[in-house]
Coordinates of C-alpha atoms and ligand atoms in Angstrom, one line a residue:
M1 CA 79.7 79.2 102.6
L2 CA 83.2 79.8 101.3
K3 CA 83.4 79.1 97.6
I4 CA 86.3 78.7 95.2
S5 CA 85.9 80.8 92.1
K6 CA 87.7 81.4 88.9
N7 CA 87.6 85.2 89.3
F8 CA 88.1 87.8 91.9
N9 CA 84.8 89.2 93.2
P10 CA 85.0 92.7 94.9
S11 CA 81.7 92.1 96.8
E12 CA 83.2 89.2 98.8
N13 CA 85.3 89.7 101.9
F14 CA 86.9 86.3 101.4
N15 CA 88.1 85.5 97.9
L16 CA 89.5 82.0 97.2
V17 CA 90.5 82.1 93.5
N18 CA 91.6 79.1 91.5
N19 CA 93.4 80.7 88.6
D20 CA 96.8 81.9 87.4
A21 CA 97.7 84.9 89.6
F22 CA 98.4 87.1 86.5
C23 CA 94.9 86.5 85.2
V24 CA 93.4 87.5 88.6
F25 CA 95.6 90.6 89.1
A26 CA 94.0 92.2 86.1
D27 CA 90.6 92.3 87.8
I28 CA 91.8 93.7 91.1
P29 CA 91.6 97.5 91.3
T30 CA 94.7 99.6 92.1
G31 CA 95.1 100.1 95.9
Y32 CA 92.5 97.5 96.7
A33 CA 94.4 95.4 99.2
D34 CA 95.9 96.7 102.4
H35 CA 98.8 94.3 102.5
V36 CA 100.4 91.3 100.9
I37 CA 101.8 88.3 102.7
T38 CA 103.1 85.7 100.2
D39 CA 105.4 82.7 99.8
P40 CA 106.1 82.6 96.0
P41 CA 107.8 79.7 94.2
Y42 CA 111.5 79.7 95.2
N43 CA 112.8 78.1 92.0
I44 CA 114.5 75.3 93.8
S45 CA 112.9 72.4 91.8
G46 CA 114.5 70.9 88.7
Y47 CA 117.8 69.5 87.8
D48 CA 119.3 71.9 85.4
N49 CA 123.0 72.6 85.5
K50 CA 123.4 74.6 88.7
K51 CA 120.9 72.4 90.6
E52 CA 122.4 69.1 89.5
I53 CA 122.5 66.8 92.5
G54 CA 124.0 63.8 90.8
W55 CA 127.3 64.7 92.5
V56 CA 125.6 64.0 95.8
K57 CA 125.8 60.3 95.0
S58 CA 129.6 60.5 94.3
N59 CA 130.1 61.8 97.8
K60 CA 132.1 59.3 99.7
Y61 CA 129.7 59.6 102.6
W62 CA 126.7 58.8 100.5
T63 CA 124.9 55.5 101.1
D64 CA 121.9 54.4 99.1
D65 CA 119.8 53.9 102.2
K66 CA 120.0 57.6 103.1
K67 CA 116.7 59.1 102.2
F68 CA 116.2 62.7 101.5
T69 CA 113.3 64.8 100.2
K70 CA 113.6 67.7 97.8
I71 CA 110.9 70.0 96.5
E72 CA 110.2 68.8 92.9
E73 CA 107.2 70.6 91.7
N74 CA 106.4 71.9 88.2
W75 CA 105.1 75.2 89.6
D76 CA 108.6 75.7 91.1
K77 CA 110.7 75.1 87.9
F78 CA 111.9 78.1 85.9
S79 CA 115.1 79.0 84.0
D80 CA 116.9 81.6 85.9
S81 CA 116.0 84.3 83.4
D82 CA 112.3 83.3 83.4
Y83 CA 112.3 83.3 87.2
D84 CA 113.7 86.9 87.2
K85 CA 111.0 88.0 84.8
F86 CA 108.2 86.2 86.7
T87 CA 109.3 87.8 90.0
E88 CA 109.6 91.3 88.7
L89 CA 106.2 91.0 87.0
W90 CA 104.2 89.8 90.0
L91 CA 106.0 92.2 92.3
N92 CA 104.9 95.1 90.0
E93 CA 101.3 93.9 90.2
I94 CA 101.6 93.8 93.9
F95 CA 103.0 97.3 94.1
R96 CA 99.9 98.4 92.1
I97 CA 97.3 96.4 94.1
V98 CA 98.6 97.1 97.6
K99 CA 97.7 100.6 99.0
P100 CA 100.6 103.1 99.4
N101 CA 102.3 102.4 102.8
G102 CA 100.7 99.0 103.0
N103 CA 103.0 96.2 104.1
I104 CA 104.7 93.8 101.8
M105 CA 105.9 90.5 103.4
I106 CA 107.6 88.0 101.2
F107 CA 109.1 84.6 102.1
G108 CA 112.2 83.1 100.6
T109 CA 115.4 81.2 101.1
Y110 CA 118.9 82.0 99.9
H111 CA 117.9 80.8 96.5
N112 CA 115.5 83.7 95.8
I113 CA 115.5 86.1 98.7
Y114 CA 118.4 88.3 97.4
K115 CA 116.6 88.6 94.0
I116 CA 113.5 89.8 95.8
G117 CA 115.5 92.2 98.0
A118 CA 117.3 93.6 95.0
L119 CA 114.0 94.2 93.2
L120 CA 112.5 95.9 96.2
Q121 CA 115.6 98.2 96.2
K122 CA 115.4 98.7 92.5
Y123 CA 111.8 100.0 92.9
D124 CA 113.0 102.1 95.9
K125 CA 110.6 100.4 98.4
K126 CA 111.3 101.0 102.1
I127 CA 112.6 97.8 103.7
I128 CA 111.7 97.7 107.3
N129 CA 113.1 94.4 108.6
S130 CA 114.2 91.0 107.4
I131 CA 112.9 88.3 109.6
T132 CA 114.9 85.0 110.0
W133 CA 112.7 82.0 110.7
F134 CA 114.9 79.4 112.3
K135 CA 113.6 75.8 111.9
R136 CA 115.3 74.0 114.7
N137 CA 114.0 70.7 113.4
A138 CA 114.9 71.3 109.7
F139 CA 115.7 68.3 107.5
P140 CA 119.3 67.3 107.9
N141 CA 121.7 68.1 105.0
I142 CA 122.8 64.8 103.4
T143 CA 125.6 66.1 101.2
Q144 CA 128.0 66.9 104.0
R145 CA 129.4 69.6 101.8
M146 CA 127.7 72.6 103.4
L147 CA 126.0 73.8 106.5
C148 CA 122.6 72.3 107.2
E149 CA 120.2 74.9 105.8
S150 CA 117.7 75.6 108.7
T151 CA 116.3 79.1 107.9
E152 CA 113.9 80.9 105.7
Y153 CA 113.5 84.6 105.5
V154 CA 110.7 87.1 105.3
I155 CA 111.4 90.6 103.9
W156 CA 109.1 93.2 105.3
A157 CA 108.9 96.3 103.1
V158 CA 106.4 99.2 102.8
N159 CA 104.7 100.0 99.5
N160 CA 106.2 103.4 99.2
N161 CA 109.6 104.8 98.4
Q162 CA 112.3 105.2 101.1
K163 CA 111.7 108.9 101.6
K164 CA 107.9 109.0 101.5
A165 CA 107.1 105.8 103.4
K166 CA 105.2 106.6 106.6
N167 CA 102.5 105.4 109.0
W168 CA 102.9 101.7 108.1
T169 CA 101.1 99.2 110.3
F170 CA 103.1 97.9 113.2
N171 CA 101.3 96.5 116.2
Y172 CA 104.2 96.5 118.6
N173 CA 102.2 95.7 121.7
K174 CA 100.1 93.0 120.1
L175 CA 103.3 91.2 119.1
K176 CA 104.6 91.7 122.6
D177 CA 101.4 90.1 124.0
I178 CA 102.1 86.9 122.0
N179 CA 105.8 86.9 122.7
I180 CA 106.0 85.3 126.1
I181 CA 109.4 84.5 127.3
K182 CA 110.4 82.4 130.3
I183 CA 113.2 83.7 132.5
C184 CA 115.3 81.1 134.3
K185 CA 115.1 81.7 138.0
K186 CA 118.6 80.4 138.4
C187 CA 120.8 81.9 135.7
K188 CA 118.3 84.7 134.6
R189 CA 118.6 83.8 130.9
N190 CA 115.6 84.1 128.5
V191 CA 114.1 80.8 127.4
E192 CA 111.5 80.5 124.6
Q193 CA 108.1 79.5 125.9
R194 CA 108.0 76.2 124.2
Y195 CA 111.1 74.8 126.0
A196 CA 110.7 72.9 129.2
Y197 CA 114.2 73.6 130.6
C198 CA 116.8 76.3 130.5
G199 CA 119.3 75.6 127.7
N200 CA 122.1 77.2 129.7
C201 CA 121.8 75.6 133.2
G202 CA 119.0 73.0 132.8
N203 CA 116.8 74.6 135.5
T204 CA 113.1 74.1 135.1
D205 CA 111.9 76.9 137.4
F206 CA 110.9 80.0 135.4
S207 CA 109.2 83.3 135.8
V208 CA 107.4 84.7 132.6
K209 CA 107.2 88.0 130.9
K210 CA 106.0 89.5 127.7
T211 CA 108.8 90.9 125.7
Q212 CA 109.4 92.8 122.4
M213 CA 109.4 90.7 119.3
R214 CA 112.8 90.2 117.7
N215 CA 113.5 89.4 114.1
L216 CA 114.7 85.9 114.7
W217 CA 111.8 83.5 115.1
D218 CA 112.6 80.1 116.5
I219 CA 109.6 78.1 115.3
P220 CA 109.6 74.4 114.2
S221 CA 108.6 73.3 110.7
T222 CA 104.9 72.9 110.0
P223 CA 103.5 70.4 112.5
T224 CA 101.5 67.3 111.4
N225 CA 98.2 68.5 113.0
E226 CA 98.2 71.4 110.5
R227 CA 98.3 68.9 107.6
K228 CA 95.3 66.8 108.5
Y229 CA 93.3 67.9 105.4
G230 CA 96.2 67.1 103.0
K231 CA 99.8 68.0 102.3
H232 CA 101.4 70.8 100.5
P233 CA 105.2 70.6 100.0
S234 CA 106.0 74.1 101.3
Q235 CA 103.2 74.7 103.8
K236 CA 104.1 77.4 106.3
P237 CA 103.3 77.0 110.0
V238 CA 100.3 78.9 111.4
E239 CA 102.5 80.3 114.1
V240 CA 104.8 82.1 111.6
I241 CA 101.9 83.6 109.7
E242 CA 100.1 84.5 112.9
R243 CA 103.0 86.8 113.9
L244 CA 102.9 88.6 110.5
V245 CA 99.2 89.0 110.5
T246 CA 99.0 90.2 114.1
G247 CA 102.0 92.5 113.9
M248 CA 101.7 94.0 110.5
T249 CA 97.9 94.1 109.7
N250 CA 94.8 95.4 111.5
E251 CA 91.3 93.9 111.9
N252 CA 89.2 94.2 108.7
D253 CA 92.3 94.8 106.5
I254 CA 92.4 93.0 103.2
I255 CA 95.4 90.7 102.8
I256 CA 96.3 89.3 99.4
D257 CA 98.3 86.1 98.9
P258 CA 98.7 85.4 95.2
F259 CA 100.5 82.1 95.9
M260 CA 98.5 80.8 98.8
G261 CA 99.2 77.0 98.4
S262 CA 97.4 75.3 101.3
G263 CA 95.9 78.6 102.4
T264 CA 97.8 79.3 105.6
V265 CA 97.6 83.1 105.0
P266 CA 93.8 83.2 104.4
L267 CA 93.3 80.8 107.3
V268 CA 95.1 83.0 109.8
A269 CA 93.6 86.2 108.2
K270 CA 90.1 84.9 108.8
S271 CA 90.8 83.7 112.3
L272 CA 92.1 87.1 113.2
N273 CA 89.2 89.0 111.6
R274 CA 91.0 90.1 108.5
K275 CA 89.6 89.8 104.9
F276 CA 91.6 88.0 102.2
I277 CA 92.2 87.3 98.6
G278 CA 93.9 83.9 98.3
I279 CA 95.0 82.8 94.8
D280 CA 96.5 79.5 93.6
N281 CA 96.4 78.0 90.1
D282 CA 96.2 74.4 91.5
E283 CA 92.7 73.3 92.1
N284 CA 93.7 70.7 94.7
Y285 CA 95.6 73.2 96.8
C286 CA 92.5 75.6 96.6
E287 CA 90.3 72.8 97.8
L288 CA 92.8 72.1 100.6
A289 CA 92.8 75.7 101.6
R290 CA 89.0 75.8 101.6
K291 CA 88.8 72.8 103.8
R292 CA 91.3 74.2 106.3
I293 CA 89.6 77.6 106.4
I294 CA 86.0 76.3 106.9
N295 CA 87.0 73.6 109.4
D296 CA 89.9 74.9 111.3
H297 CA 90.1 78.6 111.3
K298 CA 89.3 78.7 115.0
Q299 CA 90.9 75.4 116.1
E300 CA 94.4 75.6 114.5
K301 CA 97.0 76.6 117.0
L302 CA 96.4 80.3 117.2
S303 CA 97.8 81.8 120.4
I304 CA 95.4 84.7 120.6
Ligands
SAM1 C1 105.5 78.1 98.0 S1 103.9 77.6 97.7 C2 102.9 78.5 98.9 C3 102.7 77.7 100.1 C4 101.8 78.4 101.2 N1 102.5 79.5 101.8 C5 101.3 77.4 102.3 O1 101.4 77.7 103.5 O2 100.8 76.4 101.9 C6 103.6 78.5 96.2 C7 102.3 78.2 95.5 O3 102.1 79.1 94.4 C8 101.3 78.4 93.4 N2 101.6 79.1 92.1 C9 102.7 79.0 91.4 N3 102.6 79.7 90.3 C10 101.4 80.3 90.3 C11 100.7 81.2 89.5 N4 101.3 81.7 88.4 N5 99.5 81.6 89.8 C12 98.9 81.2 91.0 N6 99.5 80.3 91.8 C13 100.7 79.9 91.5 C14 101.7 77.0 93.5 O4 100.6 76.1 93.1 C15 102.0 76.8 95.0 O5 100.9 76.2 95.7

């Protein structure tokens, strides 16, 4: 029976902890976790000066019946300087808790990803890849003053300095096994598995092959069937997390996610026989994560 606790318990393989991550970090021994996969607050909520959106309504294209959603959560509101301190503090805890040469995978958008990248470089961590997650169905941009933002990023780094980093986990063939591409029989172009026809020539006749995983992931936003136990405003799709867990961790590894939200990382970790420490300071999100893990860890759309 998976329980939510207030504290980390080293005798459990699956820790769901409802507490402030900084309180929990103190109890986790140095080098305890094999890897971190996390999606921290991006600091995109709030209406302070630089995020003021009042001007949107002065846009001549604006009409009141246009609806838009924006993340507006207290856990995502920081001043810029507080956000910088928060990010550096949790990253340093992660550098301590993750084993040397363990993988560090962190989500972000243009709002925060450069700060995270700069901190990884400041602490001389070996950056392996940045992954671009392309959300083909991303919410349209209503301001008409910029390109429609349709991507998020994952920085993949190793918990060691650039010269010493070695033997990090990378399951090249396992990623290849889940990266099945269709090849159009007419024009020979590659087509993602999910598409029914060739975007180049419209042909529907394909051959299939497994191919090496690239760092551009064309995966739609979280589907509704992954939200059946409740909603989280920034829930990540199982398919994105599945690629990270499959490729950059091994069975029985311990994966920590200090900002687990609806629990997508623990859910996929359990499904793929990894152990986890999932932390969130919101009890409703912890309960949502618990429900998803106990009910759906085998049923959610895992391709392996
Ligand atoms: C971007 S969301 C993560 C969403 C998650 N990846 C998912 O798939 O649902 C960040 C989460 O961090 C939590 N959080 C923010 N500050 C925290 C803190 N100091 N300690 C623990 N959790 C925190 C929030 O409650 C929120 O659920």
